[in-house]
mmCIF file of C-alpha atoms in Angstrom:
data_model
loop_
_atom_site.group_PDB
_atom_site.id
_atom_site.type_symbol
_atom_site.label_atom_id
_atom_site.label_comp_id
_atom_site.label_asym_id
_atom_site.label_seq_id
_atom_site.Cartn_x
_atom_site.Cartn_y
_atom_site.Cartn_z
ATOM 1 C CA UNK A 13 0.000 0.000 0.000
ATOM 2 C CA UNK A 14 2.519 2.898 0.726
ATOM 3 C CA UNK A 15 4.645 1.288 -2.348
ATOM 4 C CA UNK A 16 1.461 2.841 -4.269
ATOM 5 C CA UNK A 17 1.021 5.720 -2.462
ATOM 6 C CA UNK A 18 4.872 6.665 -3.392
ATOM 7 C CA UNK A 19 4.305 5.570 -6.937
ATOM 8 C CA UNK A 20 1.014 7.877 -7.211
ATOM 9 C CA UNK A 21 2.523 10.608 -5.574
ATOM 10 C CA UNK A 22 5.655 10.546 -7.573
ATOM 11 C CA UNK A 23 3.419 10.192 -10.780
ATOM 12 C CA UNK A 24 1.580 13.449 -9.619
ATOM 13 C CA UNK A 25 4.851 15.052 -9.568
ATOM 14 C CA UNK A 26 6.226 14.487 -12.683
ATOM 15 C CA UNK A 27 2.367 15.364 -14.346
ATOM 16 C CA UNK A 28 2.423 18.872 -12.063
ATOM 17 C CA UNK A 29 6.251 19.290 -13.934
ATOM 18 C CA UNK A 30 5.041 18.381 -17.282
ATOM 19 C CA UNK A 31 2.498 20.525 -16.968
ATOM 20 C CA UNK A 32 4.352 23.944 -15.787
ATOM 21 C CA UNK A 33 6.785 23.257 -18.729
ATOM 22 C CA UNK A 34 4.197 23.007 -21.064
ATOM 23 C CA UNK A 35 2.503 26.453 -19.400
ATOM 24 C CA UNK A 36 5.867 28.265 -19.320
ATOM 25 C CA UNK A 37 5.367 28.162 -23.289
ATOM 26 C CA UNK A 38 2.286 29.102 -23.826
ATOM 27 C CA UNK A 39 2.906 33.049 -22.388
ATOM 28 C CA UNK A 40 0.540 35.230 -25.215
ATOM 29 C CA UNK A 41 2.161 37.349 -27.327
ATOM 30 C CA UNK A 42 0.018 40.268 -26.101
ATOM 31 C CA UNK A 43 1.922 39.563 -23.146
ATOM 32 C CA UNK A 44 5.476 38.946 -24.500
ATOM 33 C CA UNK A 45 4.738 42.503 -26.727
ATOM 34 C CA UNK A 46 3.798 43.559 -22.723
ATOM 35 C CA UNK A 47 7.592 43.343 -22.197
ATOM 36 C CA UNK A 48 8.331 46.357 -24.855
ATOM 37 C CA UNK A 49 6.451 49.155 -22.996
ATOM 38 C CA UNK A 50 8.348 47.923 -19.415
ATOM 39 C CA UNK A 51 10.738 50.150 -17.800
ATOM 40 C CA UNK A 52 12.891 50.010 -14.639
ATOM 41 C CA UNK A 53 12.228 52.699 -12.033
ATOM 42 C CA UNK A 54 14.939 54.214 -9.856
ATOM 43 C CA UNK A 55 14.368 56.248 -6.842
ATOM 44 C CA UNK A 56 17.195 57.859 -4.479
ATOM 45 C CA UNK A 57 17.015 58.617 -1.128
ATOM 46 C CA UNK A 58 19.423 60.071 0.989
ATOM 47 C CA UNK A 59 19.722 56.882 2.680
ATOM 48 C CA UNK A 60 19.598 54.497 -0.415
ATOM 49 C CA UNK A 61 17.305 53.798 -2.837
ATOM 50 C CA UNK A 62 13.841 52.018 -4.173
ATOM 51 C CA UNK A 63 13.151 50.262 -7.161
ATOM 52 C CA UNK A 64 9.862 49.411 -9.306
ATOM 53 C CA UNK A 65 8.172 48.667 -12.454
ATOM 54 C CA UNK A 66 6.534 51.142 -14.450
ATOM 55 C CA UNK A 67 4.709 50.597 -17.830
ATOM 56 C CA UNK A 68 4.850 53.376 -20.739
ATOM 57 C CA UNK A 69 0.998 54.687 -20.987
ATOM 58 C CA UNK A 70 1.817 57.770 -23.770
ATOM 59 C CA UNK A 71 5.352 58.695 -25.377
ATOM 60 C CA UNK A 72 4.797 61.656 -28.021
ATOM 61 C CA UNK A 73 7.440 64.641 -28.474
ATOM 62 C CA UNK A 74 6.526 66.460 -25.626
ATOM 63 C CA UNK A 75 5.983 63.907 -23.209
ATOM 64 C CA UNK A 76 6.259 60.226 -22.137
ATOM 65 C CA UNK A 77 4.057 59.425 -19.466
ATOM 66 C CA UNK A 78 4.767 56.039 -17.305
ATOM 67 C CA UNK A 79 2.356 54.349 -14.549
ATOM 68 C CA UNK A 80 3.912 52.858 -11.479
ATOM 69 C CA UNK A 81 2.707 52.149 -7.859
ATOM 70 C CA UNK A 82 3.027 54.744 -5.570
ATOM 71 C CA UNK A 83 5.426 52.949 -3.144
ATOM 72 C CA UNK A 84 7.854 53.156 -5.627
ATOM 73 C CA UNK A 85 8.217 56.415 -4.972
ATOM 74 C CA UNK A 86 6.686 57.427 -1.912
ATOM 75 C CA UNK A 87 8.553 59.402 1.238
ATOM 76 C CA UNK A 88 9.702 62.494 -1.320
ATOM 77 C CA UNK A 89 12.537 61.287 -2.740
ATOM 78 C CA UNK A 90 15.481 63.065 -4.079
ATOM 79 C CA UNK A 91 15.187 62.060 -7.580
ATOM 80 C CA UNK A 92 13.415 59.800 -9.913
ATOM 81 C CA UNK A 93 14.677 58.390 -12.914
ATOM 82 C CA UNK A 94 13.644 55.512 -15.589
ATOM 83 C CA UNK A 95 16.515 53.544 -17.241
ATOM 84 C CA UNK A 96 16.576 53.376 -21.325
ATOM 85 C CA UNK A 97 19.438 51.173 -21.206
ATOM 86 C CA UNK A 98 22.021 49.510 -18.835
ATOM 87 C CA UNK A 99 23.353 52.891 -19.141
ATOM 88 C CA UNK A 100 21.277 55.756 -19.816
ATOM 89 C CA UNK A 101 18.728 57.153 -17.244
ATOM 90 C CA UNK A 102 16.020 59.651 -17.583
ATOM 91 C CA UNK A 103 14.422 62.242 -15.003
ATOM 92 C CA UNK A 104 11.466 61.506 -14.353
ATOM 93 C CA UNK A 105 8.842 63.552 -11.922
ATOM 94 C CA UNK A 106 5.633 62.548 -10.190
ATOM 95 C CA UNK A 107 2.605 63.714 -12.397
ATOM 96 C CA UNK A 108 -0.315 62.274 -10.300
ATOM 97 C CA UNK A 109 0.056 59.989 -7.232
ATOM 98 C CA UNK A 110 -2.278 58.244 -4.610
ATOM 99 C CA UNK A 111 -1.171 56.161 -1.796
ATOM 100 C CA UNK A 112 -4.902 55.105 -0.961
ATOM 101 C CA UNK A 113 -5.052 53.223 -4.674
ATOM 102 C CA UNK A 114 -0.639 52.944 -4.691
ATOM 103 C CA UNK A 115 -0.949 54.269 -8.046
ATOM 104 C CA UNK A 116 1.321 57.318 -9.512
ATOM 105 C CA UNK A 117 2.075 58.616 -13.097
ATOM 106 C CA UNK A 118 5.264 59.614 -14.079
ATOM 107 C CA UNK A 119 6.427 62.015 -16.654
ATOM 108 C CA UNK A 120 9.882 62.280 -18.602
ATOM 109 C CA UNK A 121 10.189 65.633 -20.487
ATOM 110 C CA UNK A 122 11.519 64.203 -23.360
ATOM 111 C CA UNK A 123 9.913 61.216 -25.656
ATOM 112 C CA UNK A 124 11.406 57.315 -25.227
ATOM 113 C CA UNK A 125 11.874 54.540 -28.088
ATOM 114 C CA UNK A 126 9.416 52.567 -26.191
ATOM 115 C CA UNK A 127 6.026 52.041 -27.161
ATOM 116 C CA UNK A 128 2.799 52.571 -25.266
ATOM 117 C CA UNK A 129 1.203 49.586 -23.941
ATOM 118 C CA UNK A 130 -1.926 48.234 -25.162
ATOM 119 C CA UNK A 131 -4.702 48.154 -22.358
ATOM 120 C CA UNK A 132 -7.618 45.467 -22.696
ATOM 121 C CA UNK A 133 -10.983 46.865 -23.108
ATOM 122 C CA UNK A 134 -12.601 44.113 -21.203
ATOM 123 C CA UNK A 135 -12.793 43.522 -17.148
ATOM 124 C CA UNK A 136 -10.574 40.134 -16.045
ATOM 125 C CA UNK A 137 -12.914 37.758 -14.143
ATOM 126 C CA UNK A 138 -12.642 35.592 -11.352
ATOM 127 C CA UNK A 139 -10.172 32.463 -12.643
ATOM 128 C CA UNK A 140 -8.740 34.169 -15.402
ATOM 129 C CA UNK A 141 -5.395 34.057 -16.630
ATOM 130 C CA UNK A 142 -3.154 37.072 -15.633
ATOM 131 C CA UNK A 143 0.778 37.943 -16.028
ATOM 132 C CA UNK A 144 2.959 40.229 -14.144
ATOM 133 C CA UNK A 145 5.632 42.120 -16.191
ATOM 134 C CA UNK A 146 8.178 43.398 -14.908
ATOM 135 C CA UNK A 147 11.366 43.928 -12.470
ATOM 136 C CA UNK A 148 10.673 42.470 -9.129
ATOM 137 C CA UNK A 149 13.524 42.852 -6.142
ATOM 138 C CA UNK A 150 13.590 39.209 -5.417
ATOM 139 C CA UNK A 151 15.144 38.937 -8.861
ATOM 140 C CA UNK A 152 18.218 40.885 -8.538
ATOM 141 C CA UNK A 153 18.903 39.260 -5.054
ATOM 142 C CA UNK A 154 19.027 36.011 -6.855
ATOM 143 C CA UNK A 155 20.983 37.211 -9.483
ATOM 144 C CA UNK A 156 24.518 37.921 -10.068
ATOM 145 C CA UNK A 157 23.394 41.459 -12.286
ATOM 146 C CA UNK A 158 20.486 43.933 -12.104
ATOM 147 C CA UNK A 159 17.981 44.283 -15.096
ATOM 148 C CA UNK A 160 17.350 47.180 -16.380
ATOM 149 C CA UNK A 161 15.991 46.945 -19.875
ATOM 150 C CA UNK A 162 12.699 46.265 -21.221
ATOM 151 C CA UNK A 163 14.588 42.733 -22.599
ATOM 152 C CA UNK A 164 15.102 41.698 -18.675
ATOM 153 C CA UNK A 165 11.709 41.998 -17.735
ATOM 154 C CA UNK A 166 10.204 38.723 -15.663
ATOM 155 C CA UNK A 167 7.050 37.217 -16.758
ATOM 156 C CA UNK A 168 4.661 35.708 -13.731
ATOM 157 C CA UNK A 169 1.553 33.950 -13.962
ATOM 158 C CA UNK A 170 -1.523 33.585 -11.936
ATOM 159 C CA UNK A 171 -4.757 33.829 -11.850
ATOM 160 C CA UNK A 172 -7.629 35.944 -10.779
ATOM 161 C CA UNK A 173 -8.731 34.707 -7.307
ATOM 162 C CA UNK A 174 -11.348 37.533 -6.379
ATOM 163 C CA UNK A 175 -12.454 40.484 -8.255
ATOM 164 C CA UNK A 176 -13.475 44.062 -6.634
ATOM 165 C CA UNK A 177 -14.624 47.485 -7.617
ATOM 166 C CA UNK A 178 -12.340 50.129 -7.788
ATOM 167 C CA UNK A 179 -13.238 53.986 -8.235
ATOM 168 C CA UNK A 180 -9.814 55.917 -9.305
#
């Protein structure tokens, strides 16, 4: 009897495997394209630093406009900048911000090469599939370099457990 239990158990194993192998390539290209409109957030402090996601909403010649959560950037700090590259970063100052929803729009005076993302038109429902784009810390703790670039971004899935409304 426990011979079988091990055997079923083991089974169950190598079928939850097979299974996240087969899911890890079946990410939608609306969400690989996701990746393009990602950019790394950098904000200084006196003592140290925060770092977060932020998505490109509008880029145009006057203005690129990028939407992060406000604790990326809350507790005034120093500066705020968005990375381009490994190498390059851009000023960036709060436009809009509310702890209550941790939502906050950015803006960078000048226009970025990457493209505004495309947001769904339809409400996610309970059980759906969902991704998360984007630059968490975890990742550069268990990694020998920091990402930067749209091309680094991580790719999480999950799904929708509960659904509530939300007046912004």
């Amino acid at each position: 009897m426990k011979r079988m239990a091990k055997a079923i158990v083991c089974f169950l194993l190598i079928l939850a495997f097979a299974v996240s192998v087969k899911a890890a390539g079946a990410v939608p290209e609306k969400v690989i394209s996701a990746t393009e409109s990602v950019v790394r957030i950098l904000a200084k402090y006196s003592d140290g630093y925060a770092t977060g996601t932020g998505f490109v909403i509008k880029s145009d010649k006057n203005e690129t406009l990028i939407v992060t959560n406000h604790h990326v950037v809350e507790d005034n700090p120093y500066s705020i900048s968005v990375w381009v590259d490994n190498e390059e970063l851009i000023n960036a100052e709060i436009l809009v911000a509310t702890n209550q929803k941790d939502i906050c729009i950015l803006r960078l005076t000048q226009q970025i090469s990457l493209k505004p993302v495309s947001l769904s038109e339809t409400s996610a429902k309970q059980g759906d599939a969902v991704y998360a784009v984007g630059f968490p810390g975890a990742a550069d703790i268990l990694s020998d370099t920091d990402a930067h670039t749209s091309q680094d971004a991580t790719i999480t899935d999950g799904i929708v457990s509960a659904r509530r409304e939300v007046t912004t």
